[in-house]
Tab-separated table of C-alpha atoms and ligand atoms in Angstrom:
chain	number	residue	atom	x	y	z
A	1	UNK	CA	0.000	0.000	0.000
A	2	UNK	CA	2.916	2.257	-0.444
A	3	UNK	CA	2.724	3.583	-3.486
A	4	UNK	CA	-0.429	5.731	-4.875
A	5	UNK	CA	-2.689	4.234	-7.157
A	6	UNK	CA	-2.409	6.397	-10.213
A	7	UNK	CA	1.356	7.085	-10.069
A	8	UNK	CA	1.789	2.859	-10.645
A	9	UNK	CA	0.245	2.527	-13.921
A	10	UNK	CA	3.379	4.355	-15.396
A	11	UNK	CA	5.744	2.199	-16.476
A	12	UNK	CA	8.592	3.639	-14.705
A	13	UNK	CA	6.294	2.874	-11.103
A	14	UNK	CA	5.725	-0.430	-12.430
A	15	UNK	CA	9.049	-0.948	-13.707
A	16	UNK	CA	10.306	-1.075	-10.181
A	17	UNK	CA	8.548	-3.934	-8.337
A	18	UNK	CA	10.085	-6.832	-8.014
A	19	UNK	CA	9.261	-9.462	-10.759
A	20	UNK	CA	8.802	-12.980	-9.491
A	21	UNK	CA	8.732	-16.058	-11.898
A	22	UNK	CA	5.067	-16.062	-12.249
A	23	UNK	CA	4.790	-12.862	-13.297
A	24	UNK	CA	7.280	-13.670	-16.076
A	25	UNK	CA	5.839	-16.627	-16.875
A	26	UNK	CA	2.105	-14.761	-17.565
A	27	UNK	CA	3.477	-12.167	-19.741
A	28	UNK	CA	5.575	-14.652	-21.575
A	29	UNK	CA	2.281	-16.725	-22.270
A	30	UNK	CA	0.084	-13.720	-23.253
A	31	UNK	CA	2.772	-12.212	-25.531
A	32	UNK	CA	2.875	-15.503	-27.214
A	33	UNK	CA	-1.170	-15.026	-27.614
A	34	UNK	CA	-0.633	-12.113	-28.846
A	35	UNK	CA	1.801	-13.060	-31.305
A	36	UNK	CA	-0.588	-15.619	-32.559
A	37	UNK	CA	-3.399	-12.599	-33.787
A	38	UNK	CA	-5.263	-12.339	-30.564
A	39	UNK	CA	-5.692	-10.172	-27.914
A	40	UNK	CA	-4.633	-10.890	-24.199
A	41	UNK	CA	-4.439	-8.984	-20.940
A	42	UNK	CA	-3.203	-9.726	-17.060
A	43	UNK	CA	-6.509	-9.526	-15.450
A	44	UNK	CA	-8.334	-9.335	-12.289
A	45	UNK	CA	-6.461	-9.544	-8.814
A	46	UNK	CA	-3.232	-9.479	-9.809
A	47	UNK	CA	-3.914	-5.701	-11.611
A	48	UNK	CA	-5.311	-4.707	-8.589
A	49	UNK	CA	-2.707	-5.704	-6.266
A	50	UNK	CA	0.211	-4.226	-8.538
A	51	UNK	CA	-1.630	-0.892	-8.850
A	52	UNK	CA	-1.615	-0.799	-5.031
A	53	UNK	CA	2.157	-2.288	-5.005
A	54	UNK	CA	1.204	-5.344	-3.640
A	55	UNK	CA	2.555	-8.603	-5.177
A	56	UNK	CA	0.563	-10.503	-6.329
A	57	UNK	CA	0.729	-14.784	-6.432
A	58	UNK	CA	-1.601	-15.349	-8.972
A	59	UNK	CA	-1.613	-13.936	-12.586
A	60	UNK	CA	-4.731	-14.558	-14.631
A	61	UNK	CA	-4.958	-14.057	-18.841
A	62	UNK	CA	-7.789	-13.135	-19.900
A	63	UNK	CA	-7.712	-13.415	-23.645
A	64	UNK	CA	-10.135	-12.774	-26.775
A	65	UNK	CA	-8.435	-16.353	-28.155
A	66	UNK	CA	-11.410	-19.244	-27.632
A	67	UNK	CA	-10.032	-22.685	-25.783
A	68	UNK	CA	-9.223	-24.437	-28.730
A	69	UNK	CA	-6.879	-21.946	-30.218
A	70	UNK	CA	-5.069	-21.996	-27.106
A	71	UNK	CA	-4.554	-25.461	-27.181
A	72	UNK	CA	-3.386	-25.301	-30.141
A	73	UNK	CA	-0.414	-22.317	-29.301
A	74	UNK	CA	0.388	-24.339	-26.471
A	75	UNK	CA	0.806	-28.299	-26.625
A	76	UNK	CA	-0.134	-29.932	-22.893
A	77	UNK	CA	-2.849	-26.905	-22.177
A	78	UNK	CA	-5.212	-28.309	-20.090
A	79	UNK	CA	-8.927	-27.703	-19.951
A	80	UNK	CA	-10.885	-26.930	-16.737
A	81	UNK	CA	-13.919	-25.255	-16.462
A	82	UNK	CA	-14.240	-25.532	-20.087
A	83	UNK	CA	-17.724	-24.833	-20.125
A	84	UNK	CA	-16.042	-21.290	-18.915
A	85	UNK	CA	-13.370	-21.431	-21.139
A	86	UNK	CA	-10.458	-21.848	-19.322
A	87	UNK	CA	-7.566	-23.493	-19.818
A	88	UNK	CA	-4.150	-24.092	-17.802
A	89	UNK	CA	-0.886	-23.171	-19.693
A	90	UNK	CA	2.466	-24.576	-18.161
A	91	UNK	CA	5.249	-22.760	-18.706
A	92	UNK	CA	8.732	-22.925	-17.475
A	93	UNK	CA	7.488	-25.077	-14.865
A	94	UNK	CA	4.776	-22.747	-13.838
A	95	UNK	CA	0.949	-23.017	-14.931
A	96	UNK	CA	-1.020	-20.074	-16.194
A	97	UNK	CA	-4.694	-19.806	-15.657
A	98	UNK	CA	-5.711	-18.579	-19.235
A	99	UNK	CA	-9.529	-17.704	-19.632
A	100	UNK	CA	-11.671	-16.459	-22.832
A	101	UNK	CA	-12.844	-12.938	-22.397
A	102	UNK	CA	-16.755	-14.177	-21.985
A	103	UNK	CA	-19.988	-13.288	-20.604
A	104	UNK	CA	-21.953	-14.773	-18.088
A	105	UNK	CA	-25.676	-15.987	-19.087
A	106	UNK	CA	-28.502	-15.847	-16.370
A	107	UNK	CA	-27.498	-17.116	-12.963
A	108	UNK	CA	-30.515	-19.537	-12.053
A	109	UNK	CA	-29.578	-20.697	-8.245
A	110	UNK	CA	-27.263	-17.515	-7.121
A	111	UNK	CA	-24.431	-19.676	-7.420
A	112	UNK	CA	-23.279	-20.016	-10.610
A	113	UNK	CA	-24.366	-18.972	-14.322
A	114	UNK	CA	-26.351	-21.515	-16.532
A	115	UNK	CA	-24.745	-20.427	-19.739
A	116	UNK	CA	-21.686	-18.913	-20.805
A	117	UNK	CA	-21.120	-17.155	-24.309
A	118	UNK	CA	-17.442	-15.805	-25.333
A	119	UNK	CA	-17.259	-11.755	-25.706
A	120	UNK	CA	-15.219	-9.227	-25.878
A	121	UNK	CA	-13.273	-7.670	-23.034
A	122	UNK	CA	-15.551	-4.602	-22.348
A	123	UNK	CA	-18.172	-7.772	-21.882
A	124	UNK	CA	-15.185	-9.689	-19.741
A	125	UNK	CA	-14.631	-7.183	-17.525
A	126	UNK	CA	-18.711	-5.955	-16.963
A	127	UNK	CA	-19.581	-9.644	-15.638
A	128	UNK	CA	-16.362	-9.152	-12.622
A	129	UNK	CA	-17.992	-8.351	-8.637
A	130	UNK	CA	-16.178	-5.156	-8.440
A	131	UNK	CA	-14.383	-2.317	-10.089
A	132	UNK	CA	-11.359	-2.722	-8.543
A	133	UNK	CA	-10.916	-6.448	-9.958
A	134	UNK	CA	-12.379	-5.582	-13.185
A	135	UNK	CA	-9.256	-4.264	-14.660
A	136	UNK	CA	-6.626	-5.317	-17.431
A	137	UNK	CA	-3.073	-4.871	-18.317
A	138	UNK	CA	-1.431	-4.928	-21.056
A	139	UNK	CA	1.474	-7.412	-21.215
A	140	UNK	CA	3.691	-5.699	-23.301
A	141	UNK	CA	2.822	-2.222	-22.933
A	142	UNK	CA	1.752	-2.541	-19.656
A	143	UNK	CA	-1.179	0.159	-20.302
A	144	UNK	CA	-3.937	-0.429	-17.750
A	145	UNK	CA	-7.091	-1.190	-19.862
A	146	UNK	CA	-10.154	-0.010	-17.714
A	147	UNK	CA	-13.881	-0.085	-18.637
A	148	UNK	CA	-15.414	-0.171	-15.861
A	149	UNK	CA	-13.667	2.661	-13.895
A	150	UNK	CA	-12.179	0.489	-11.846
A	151	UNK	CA	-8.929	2.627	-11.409
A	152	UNK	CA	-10.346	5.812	-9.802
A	153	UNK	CA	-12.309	3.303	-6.945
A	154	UNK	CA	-8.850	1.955	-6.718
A	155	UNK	CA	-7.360	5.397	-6.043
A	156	UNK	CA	-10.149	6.539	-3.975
A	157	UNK	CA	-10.114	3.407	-2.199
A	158	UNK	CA	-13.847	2.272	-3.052
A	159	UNK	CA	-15.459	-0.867	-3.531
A	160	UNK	CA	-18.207	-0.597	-5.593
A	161	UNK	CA	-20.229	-3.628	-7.501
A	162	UNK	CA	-19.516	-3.504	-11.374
A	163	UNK	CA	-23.029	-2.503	-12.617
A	164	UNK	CA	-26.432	-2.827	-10.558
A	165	UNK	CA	-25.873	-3.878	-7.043
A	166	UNK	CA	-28.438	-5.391	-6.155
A	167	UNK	CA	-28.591	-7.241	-9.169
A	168	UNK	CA	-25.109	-8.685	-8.887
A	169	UNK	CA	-25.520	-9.954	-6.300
A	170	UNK	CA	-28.858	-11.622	-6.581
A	171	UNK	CA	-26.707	-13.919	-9.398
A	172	UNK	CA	-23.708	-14.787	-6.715
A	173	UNK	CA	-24.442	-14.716	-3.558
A	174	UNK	CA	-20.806	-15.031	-2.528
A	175	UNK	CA	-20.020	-11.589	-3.724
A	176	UNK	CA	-21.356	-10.549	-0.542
A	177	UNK	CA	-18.518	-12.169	1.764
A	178	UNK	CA	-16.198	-10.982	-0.925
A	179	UNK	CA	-17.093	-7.622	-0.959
A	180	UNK	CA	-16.398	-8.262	3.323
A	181	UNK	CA	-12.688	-9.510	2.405
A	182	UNK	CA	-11.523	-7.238	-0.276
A	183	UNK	CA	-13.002	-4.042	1.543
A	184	UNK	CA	-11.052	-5.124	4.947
A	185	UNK	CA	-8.014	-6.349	2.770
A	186	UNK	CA	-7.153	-2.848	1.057
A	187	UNK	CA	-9.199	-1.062	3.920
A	188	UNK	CA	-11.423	0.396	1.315
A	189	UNK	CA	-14.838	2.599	1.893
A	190	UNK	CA	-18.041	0.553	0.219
A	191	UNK	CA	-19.812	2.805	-1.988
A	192	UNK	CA	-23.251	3.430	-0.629
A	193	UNK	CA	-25.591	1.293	-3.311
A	194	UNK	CA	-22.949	-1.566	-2.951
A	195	UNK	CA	-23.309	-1.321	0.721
A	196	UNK	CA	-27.053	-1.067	0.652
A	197	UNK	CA	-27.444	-4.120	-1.993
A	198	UNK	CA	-25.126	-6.669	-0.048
A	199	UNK	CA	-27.360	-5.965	3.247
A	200	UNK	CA	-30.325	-6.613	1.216
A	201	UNK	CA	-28.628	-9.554	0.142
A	202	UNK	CA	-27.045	-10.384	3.040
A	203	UNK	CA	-29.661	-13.171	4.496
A	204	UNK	CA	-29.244	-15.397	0.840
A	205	UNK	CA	-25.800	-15.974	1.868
A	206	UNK	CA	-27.687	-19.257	3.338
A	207	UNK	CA	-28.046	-20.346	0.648
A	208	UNK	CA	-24.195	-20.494	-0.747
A	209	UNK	CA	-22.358	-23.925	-0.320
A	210	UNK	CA	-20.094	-24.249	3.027
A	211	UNK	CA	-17.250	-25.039	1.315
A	212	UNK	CA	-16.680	-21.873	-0.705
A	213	UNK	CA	-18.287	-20.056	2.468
A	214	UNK	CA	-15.665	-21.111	4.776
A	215	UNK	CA	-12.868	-20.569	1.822
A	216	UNK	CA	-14.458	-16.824	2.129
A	217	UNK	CA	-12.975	-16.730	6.255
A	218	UNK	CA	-10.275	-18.660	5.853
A	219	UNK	CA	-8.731	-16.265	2.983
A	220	UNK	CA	-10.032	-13.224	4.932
A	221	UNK	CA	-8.977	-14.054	8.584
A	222	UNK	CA	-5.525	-14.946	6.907
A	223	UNK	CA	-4.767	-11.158	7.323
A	224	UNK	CA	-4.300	-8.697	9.697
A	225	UNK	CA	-6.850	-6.851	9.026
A	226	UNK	CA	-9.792	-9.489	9.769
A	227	UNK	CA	-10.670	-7.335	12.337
A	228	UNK	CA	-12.085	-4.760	10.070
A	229	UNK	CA	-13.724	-7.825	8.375
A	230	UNK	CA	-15.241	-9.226	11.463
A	231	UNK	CA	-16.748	-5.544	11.895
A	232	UNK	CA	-18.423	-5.508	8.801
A	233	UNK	CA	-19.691	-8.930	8.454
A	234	UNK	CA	-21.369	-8.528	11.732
A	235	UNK	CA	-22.202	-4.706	10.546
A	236	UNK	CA	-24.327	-6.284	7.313
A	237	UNK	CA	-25.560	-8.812	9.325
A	238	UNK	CA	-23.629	-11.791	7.598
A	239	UNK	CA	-22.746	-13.100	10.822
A	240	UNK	CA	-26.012	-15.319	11.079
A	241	UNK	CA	-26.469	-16.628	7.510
A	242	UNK	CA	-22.410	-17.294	8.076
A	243	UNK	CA	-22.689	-18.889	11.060
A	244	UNK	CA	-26.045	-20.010	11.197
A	245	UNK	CA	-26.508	-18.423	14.844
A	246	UNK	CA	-28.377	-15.194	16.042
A	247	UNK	CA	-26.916	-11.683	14.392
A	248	UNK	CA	-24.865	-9.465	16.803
A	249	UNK	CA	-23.106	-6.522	16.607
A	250	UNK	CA	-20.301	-5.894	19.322
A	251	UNK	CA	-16.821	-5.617	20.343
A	252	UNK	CA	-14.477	-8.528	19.929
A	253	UNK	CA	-11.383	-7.512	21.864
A	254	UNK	CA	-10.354	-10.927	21.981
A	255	UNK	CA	-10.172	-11.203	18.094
A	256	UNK	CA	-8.501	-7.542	18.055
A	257	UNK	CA	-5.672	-8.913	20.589
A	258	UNK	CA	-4.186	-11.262	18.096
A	259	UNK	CA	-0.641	-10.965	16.861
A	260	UNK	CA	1.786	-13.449	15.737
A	261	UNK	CA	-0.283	-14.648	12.421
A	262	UNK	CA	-2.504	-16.889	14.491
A	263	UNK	CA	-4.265	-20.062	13.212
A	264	UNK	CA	-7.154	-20.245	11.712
A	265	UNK	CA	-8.776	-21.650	14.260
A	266	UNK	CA	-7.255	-19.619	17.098
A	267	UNK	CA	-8.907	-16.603	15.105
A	268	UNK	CA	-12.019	-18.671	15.064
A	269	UNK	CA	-12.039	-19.322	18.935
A	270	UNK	CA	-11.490	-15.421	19.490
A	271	UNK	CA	-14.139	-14.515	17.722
A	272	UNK	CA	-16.412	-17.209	19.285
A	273	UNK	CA	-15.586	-16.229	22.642
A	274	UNK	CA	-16.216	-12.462	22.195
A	275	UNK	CA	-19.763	-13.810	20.219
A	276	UNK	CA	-20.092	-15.761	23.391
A	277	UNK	CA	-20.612	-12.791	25.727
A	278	UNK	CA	-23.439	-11.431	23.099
A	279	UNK	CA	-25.186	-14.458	21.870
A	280	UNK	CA	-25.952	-17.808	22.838
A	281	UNK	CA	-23.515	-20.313	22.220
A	282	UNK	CA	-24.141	-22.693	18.929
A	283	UNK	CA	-25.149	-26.131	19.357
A	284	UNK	CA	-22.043	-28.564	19.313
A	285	UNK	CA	-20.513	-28.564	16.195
A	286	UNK	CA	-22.510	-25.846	14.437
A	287	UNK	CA	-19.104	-24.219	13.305
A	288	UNK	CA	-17.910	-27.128	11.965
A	289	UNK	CA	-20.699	-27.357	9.351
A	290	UNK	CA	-21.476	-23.752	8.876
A	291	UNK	CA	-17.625	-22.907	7.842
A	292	UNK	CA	-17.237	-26.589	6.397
A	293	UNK	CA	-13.955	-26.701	9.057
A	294	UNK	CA	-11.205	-29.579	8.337
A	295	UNK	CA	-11.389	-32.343	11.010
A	296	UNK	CA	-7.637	-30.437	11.861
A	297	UNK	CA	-9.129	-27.416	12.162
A	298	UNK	CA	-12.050	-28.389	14.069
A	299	UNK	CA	-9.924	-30.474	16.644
A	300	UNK	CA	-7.491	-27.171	17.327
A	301	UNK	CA	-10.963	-24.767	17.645
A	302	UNK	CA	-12.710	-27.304	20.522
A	303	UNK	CA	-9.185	-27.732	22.036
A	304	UNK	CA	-8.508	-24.015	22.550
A	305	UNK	CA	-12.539	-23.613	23.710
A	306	UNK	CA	-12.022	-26.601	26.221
A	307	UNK	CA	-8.493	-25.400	27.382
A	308	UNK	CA	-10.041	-21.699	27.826
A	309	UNK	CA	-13.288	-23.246	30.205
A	310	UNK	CA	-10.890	-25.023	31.841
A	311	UNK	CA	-8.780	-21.970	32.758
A	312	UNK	CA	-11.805	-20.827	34.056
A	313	UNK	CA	-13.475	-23.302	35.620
A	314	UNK	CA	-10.434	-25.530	36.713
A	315	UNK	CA	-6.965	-23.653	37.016
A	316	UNK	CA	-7.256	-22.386	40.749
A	317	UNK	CA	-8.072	-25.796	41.886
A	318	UNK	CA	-5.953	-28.207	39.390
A	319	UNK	CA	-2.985	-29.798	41.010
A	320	UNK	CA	0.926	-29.628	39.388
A	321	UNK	CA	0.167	-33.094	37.302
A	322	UNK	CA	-2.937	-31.411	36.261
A	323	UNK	CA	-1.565	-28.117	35.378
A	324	UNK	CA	0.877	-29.761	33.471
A	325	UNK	CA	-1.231	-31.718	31.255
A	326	UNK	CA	-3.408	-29.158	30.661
A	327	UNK	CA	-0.039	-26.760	30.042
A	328	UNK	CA	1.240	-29.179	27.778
A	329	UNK	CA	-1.759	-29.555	25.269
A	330	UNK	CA	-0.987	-27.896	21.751
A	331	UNK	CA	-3.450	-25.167	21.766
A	332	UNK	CA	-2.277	-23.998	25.256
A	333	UNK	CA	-0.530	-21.190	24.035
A	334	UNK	CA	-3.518	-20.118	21.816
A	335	UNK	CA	-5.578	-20.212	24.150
A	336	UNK	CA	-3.638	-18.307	26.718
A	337	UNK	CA	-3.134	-15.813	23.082
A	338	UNK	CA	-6.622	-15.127	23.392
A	339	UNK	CA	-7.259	-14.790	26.736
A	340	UNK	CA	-4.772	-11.966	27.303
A	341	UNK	CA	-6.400	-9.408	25.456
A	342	UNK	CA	-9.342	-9.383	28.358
A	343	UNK	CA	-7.117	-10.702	31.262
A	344	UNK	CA	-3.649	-9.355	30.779
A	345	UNK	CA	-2.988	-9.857	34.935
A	346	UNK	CA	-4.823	-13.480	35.197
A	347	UNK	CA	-3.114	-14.396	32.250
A	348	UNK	CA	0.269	-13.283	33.654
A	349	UNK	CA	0.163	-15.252	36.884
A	350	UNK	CA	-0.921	-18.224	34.813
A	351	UNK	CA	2.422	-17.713	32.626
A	352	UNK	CA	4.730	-17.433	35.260
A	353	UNK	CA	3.300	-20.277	37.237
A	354	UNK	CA	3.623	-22.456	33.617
A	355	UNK	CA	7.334	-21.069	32.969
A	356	UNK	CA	8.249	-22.629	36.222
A	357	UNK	CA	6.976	-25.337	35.902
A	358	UNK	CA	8.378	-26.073	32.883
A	359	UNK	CA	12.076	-25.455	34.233
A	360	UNK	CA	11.167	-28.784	36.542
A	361	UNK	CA	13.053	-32.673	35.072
A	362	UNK	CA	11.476	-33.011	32.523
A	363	UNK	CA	9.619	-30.634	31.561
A	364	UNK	CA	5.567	-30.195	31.388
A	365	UNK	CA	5.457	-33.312	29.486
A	366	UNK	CA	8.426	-35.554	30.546
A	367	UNK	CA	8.594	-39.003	28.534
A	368	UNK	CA	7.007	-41.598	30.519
A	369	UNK	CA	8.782	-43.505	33.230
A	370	UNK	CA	5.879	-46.479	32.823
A	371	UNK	CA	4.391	-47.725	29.510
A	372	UNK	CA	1.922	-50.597	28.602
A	373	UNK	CA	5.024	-52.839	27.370
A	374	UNK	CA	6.868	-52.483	30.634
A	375	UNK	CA	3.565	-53.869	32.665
A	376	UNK	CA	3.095	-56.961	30.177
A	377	UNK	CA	7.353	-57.509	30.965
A	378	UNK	CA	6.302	-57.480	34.644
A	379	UNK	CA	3.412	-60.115	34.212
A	380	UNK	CA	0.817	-58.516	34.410
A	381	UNK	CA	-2.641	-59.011	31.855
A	382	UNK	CA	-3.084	-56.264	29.675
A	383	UNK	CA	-6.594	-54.560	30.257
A	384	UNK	CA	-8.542	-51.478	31.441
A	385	UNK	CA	-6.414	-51.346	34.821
A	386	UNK	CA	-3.823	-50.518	32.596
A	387	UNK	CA	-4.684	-46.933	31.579
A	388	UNK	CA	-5.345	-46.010	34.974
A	389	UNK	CA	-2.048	-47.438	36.544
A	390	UNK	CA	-0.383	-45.985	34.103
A	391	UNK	CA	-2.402	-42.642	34.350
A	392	UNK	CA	-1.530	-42.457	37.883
A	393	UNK	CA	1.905	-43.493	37.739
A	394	UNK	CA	2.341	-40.465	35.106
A	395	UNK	CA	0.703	-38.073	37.634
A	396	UNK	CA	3.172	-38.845	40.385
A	397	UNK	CA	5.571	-38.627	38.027
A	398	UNK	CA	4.807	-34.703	37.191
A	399	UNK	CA	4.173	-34.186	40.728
A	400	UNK	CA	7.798	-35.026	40.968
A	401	UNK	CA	6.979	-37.660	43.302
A	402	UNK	CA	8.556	-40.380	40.817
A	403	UNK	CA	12.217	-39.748	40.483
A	404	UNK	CA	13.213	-42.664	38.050
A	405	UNK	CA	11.875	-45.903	36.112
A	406	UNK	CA	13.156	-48.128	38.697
A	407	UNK	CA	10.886	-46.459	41.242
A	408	UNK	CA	7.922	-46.477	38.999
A	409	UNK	CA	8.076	-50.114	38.430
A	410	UNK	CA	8.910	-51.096	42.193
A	411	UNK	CA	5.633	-48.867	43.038
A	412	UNK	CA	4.157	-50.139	39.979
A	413	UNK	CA	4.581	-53.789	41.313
A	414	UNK	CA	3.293	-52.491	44.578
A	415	UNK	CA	0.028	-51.105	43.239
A	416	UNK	CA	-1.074	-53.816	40.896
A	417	UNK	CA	-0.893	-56.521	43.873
A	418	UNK	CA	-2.352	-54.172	46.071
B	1	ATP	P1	-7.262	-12.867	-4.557
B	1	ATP	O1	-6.102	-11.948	-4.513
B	1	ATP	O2	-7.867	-13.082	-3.258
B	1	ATP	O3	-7.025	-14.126	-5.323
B	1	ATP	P2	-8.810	-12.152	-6.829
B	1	ATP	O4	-9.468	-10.861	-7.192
B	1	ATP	O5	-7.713	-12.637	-7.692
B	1	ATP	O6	-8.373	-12.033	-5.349
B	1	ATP	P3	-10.093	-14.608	-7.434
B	1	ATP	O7	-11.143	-15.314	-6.665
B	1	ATP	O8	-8.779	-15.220	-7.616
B	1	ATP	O9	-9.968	-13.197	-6.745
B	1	ATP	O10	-10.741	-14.266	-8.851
B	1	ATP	C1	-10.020	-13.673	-9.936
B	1	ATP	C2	-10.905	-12.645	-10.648
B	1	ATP	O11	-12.072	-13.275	-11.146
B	1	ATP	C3	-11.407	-11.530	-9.735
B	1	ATP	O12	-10.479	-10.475	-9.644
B	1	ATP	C4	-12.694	-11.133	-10.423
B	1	ATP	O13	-12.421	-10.295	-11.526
B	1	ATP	C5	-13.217	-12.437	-10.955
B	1	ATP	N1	-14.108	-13.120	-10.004
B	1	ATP	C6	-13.774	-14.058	-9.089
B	1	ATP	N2	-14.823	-14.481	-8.385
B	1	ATP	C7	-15.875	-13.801	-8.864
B	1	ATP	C8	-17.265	-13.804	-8.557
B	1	ATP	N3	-17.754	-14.585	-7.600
B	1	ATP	N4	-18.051	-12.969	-9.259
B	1	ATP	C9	-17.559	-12.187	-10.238
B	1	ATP	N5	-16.276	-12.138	-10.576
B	1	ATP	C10	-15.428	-12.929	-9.900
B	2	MG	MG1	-6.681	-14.534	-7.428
C-alpha cells in the first residue's frame, strides 16, 4: 500500500517492483497469444494488487483467443472449467490460468451462471464483482485497460459492484462475503448502493455452499486486518447466515488482541468467545458445518474452547500433574493468546506459574517412566487397569513424586498386587 494508485500505472512505477517467476511466466504466455493474432491482458487480482504495489501470487490471462486456439499455441494446455473457457498453460514449470474474455448468461440458483457465451473484453470485464478487480493490463505495454472505472475506486479506495448492485448480487451470492474480504483487505470505503445491496442480500448468503463459504474466512482471517472484516460482516448482518446463529453486533477484543499470524482456528475461537458474551452459544458442532472446518481445524478450535473453560473453571483448583497436562496440550498457548487481550494480569500469573513449571526434570510433558510394554514384561494381563495405573503413575511422576523408572516399576509392582 505504499505507493499511490495512479502514479503505478506508469511504467517507470511499475518498472520497479520486483518481478517474481510467475509474473514472467504470464506475460511470456500472453505475448505468445498475442503473437498468434489475438488479444490478451493480465486480469483481475493481480492488476489490482500491482496498482496498489502489492505482489501478487496469482496472474490470470484473460484473452479474446477461444479454448481451442489456445490449445493449439500451447501443446499440454489443459482444460478446466471448459464450459467457462479456461484453460491451464504450463510454462517454465509454472501453470497459467488462461480464460476467454466471456460473458456470463442468467445465474438460475445464485451460485453459478447456466450459460456462458465468449465476448469481448468490455463484456469480460462488466460480468467481474467489483471495479477494482475488473481491470486489465497490457502485457507488453503494460497500459492499464479499464472499462469499468475500476482505477479511480482503486485510487479513492472504493469498492463498488460492477453494474447494478443489487442485481449482482442476486446472481452470486458469494459476492457478498467478498465484498467483506476485499473491503477489509485494502481497507477500502463501500460505496453506498454496494453497501445497501449486499445488506439486502445479506440473508441469501444461506443459501451459498459451506465449502466456498468457509474458503471466504479462511482467505479473509488470513490477514491482519480481519478485524475490520469481522466488523463488517457482523455490521451487514452476515454473521447469522455465516454462522447459522443469532446476528450481533459488538466488540471482539479478543479477536482484536491477536498478533503473531494466528491459526485459523485460534482466530475462530477469538471470535467465538467475544460472540459468546453477546449471543448464545451454537449447538455442538454448528461451526464445523457452517464454515465446512477440516477435522484439523475443528480439533485445534474445541481444544482451545475446552483449554479456555478449563482456565476458568479448573486452574485455581488443578494440582501440578494437572496443570501440566493441561499446560502441555498444543493449543495452550492459543488459548492463553486469546485470553490476554481481556485478562492481561490473570493471564500473567498463569504464565509465570507455567514457565516454572516447565524449568522442573522433565519438563511439562516428561517421557514416561511407565508404559503398557513395561507392565506386560512385569506379568501382568493387559486390560482397562492398565490406563489407569499408568495414568496415575504419570501423575506422580509430574508431581515429581517419581524420580526414576526403577521407582515407577517397584511402586508399579506395589500397586497392581495391592
Ligand atoms: P485474490 O487476490 O484473493 O485471489 P482475486 O481478485 O484474484 O483475489 P479470485 O477469486 O482469484 O480473486 O478471482 C479472480 C478474478 O475473477 C477476480 O479479480 C474477479 O475479476 C473475478 N471473479 C472471481 N470471483 C468472482 C465472482 N464470484 N463474481 C464475479 N467475478 C469474480
Ligand atoms: Mg486470485
Amino acid at each position: 500500500m505504499n505507493q499511490h494508485p495512479q502514479q503505478s500505472d506508469s511504467n517507470d512505477q511499475f518498472g520497479k517492483s520486483p518481478r517474481c517467476g510467475a509474473r514472467e511466466a504470464a506475460i511470456a504466455v500472453a505475448s505468445v497469444i498475442i503473437d498468434h493474432g489475438f488479444t490478451a491482458y493480465l486480469a483481475g487480482g493481480c492488476v489490482r494488487d500491482e496498482i496498489l504495489g502489492l505482489h501478487p501470487t496469482d496472474f490470470d490471462i484473460a484473452t479474446s483467443a477461444p479454448p481451442d486456439e489456445i490449445a493449439k499455441i500451447f501443446r499440454g494446455a489443459r482444460g478446466v472449467g471448459e464450459a467457462f473457457g479456461v484453460m491451464l498453460v504450463r510454462w517454465k514449470g509454472r501453470v497459467i490460468e488462461v480464460a476467454t474474455f466471456r460473458a456470463d448468461g442468467v445465474y438460475h440458483d445464485g451460485r453459478r451462471p447456466t450459460d456462458v457465451r465468449f465476448a469481448t473484453a468490455q463484456e469480460d470485464s462488466q460480468r467481474r464483482d467489483f471495479t477494482i478487480n475488473g481491470l486489465f493490463r497490457h502485457p507488453v505495454t503494460e497500459e492499464i485497460v479499464d472499462f469499468v472505472n475500476g482505477k479511480e475506486d482503486l485510487a479513492n479506495r472504493i469498492l463498488r459492484a460492477i453494474g447494478d448492485p443489487a442485481a449482482r448480487f442476486r446472481e452470486d451470492r458469494l459476492r457478498t462475503l467478498r465484498a467483506v474480504r476485499f473491503a477489509a483487505r485494502f481497507e477500502m470505503s463501500i460505496d453506498p448502493e454496494t453497501e445497501h445491496a449486499i445488506c439486502e442480500a445479506a440473508r441469501d448468503l444461506k443459501g451459498v455452499s459451506r465449502e466456498r463459504i468457509g474458503g471466504e474466512f479462511r482467505r479473509m482471517f488470513a490477514h491482519s486486518t480481519r478485524m475490520r472484516a469481522v466488523q463488517l460482516i457482523e455490521r451487514w448482518g452476515l454473521d447469522a447466515p455465516a454462522l447459522d446463529e443469532s446476528s450481533s453486533v459488538g466488540d471482539c477484543p479478543r479477536l482484536a488482541g491477536l498478533t503473531n499470524e494466528p491459526s485459523f482456528a485460534t482466530v475462530l475461537a477469538a471470535w467465538r468467545l467475544d460472540r459468546a458474551d453477546r449471543v448464545p452459544p451454537p449447538i455442538a458442532g454448528a461451526w464445523r458445518d457452517s464454515l465446512n472446518l477440516s477435522g484439523n481445524e475443528w480439533k485445534e478450535f474445541s481444544e482451545i474452547l475446552e483449554i479456555v473453560s478449563a482456565l476458568y473453571e479448573q486452574w485455581e483448583d488443578l494440582s501440578k500433574s494437572g496443570r501440566k497436562r493441561l499446560a502441555a496440550r498444543g493449543a495452550f498457548s492459543a488459548a492463553l493468546q486469546i485470553l490476554v487481550a481481556v485478562e492481561a494480569e490473570r493471564i500473567g500469573g498463569i504464565r509465570a506459574i507455567v514457565d516454572a513449571l516447565a524449568t522442573e526434570v522433565g519438563g511439562l510433558a516428561p517421557e514416561s517412566f511407565l508404559t503398557g510394554s513395561d507392565l506386560i514384561a512385569l506379568g501382568f494381563a493387559p486390560g482397562p487397569r492398565f490406563k489407569t495405573l499408568l495414568d496415575r503413575m504419570y501423575d506422580l511422576q509430574l508431581e515429581g513424586k517419581l524420580m526414576s523408572k526403577e521407582a515407577a516399576i517397584a511402586l508399579a509392582r506395589t500397586e497392581w498386587t495391592a
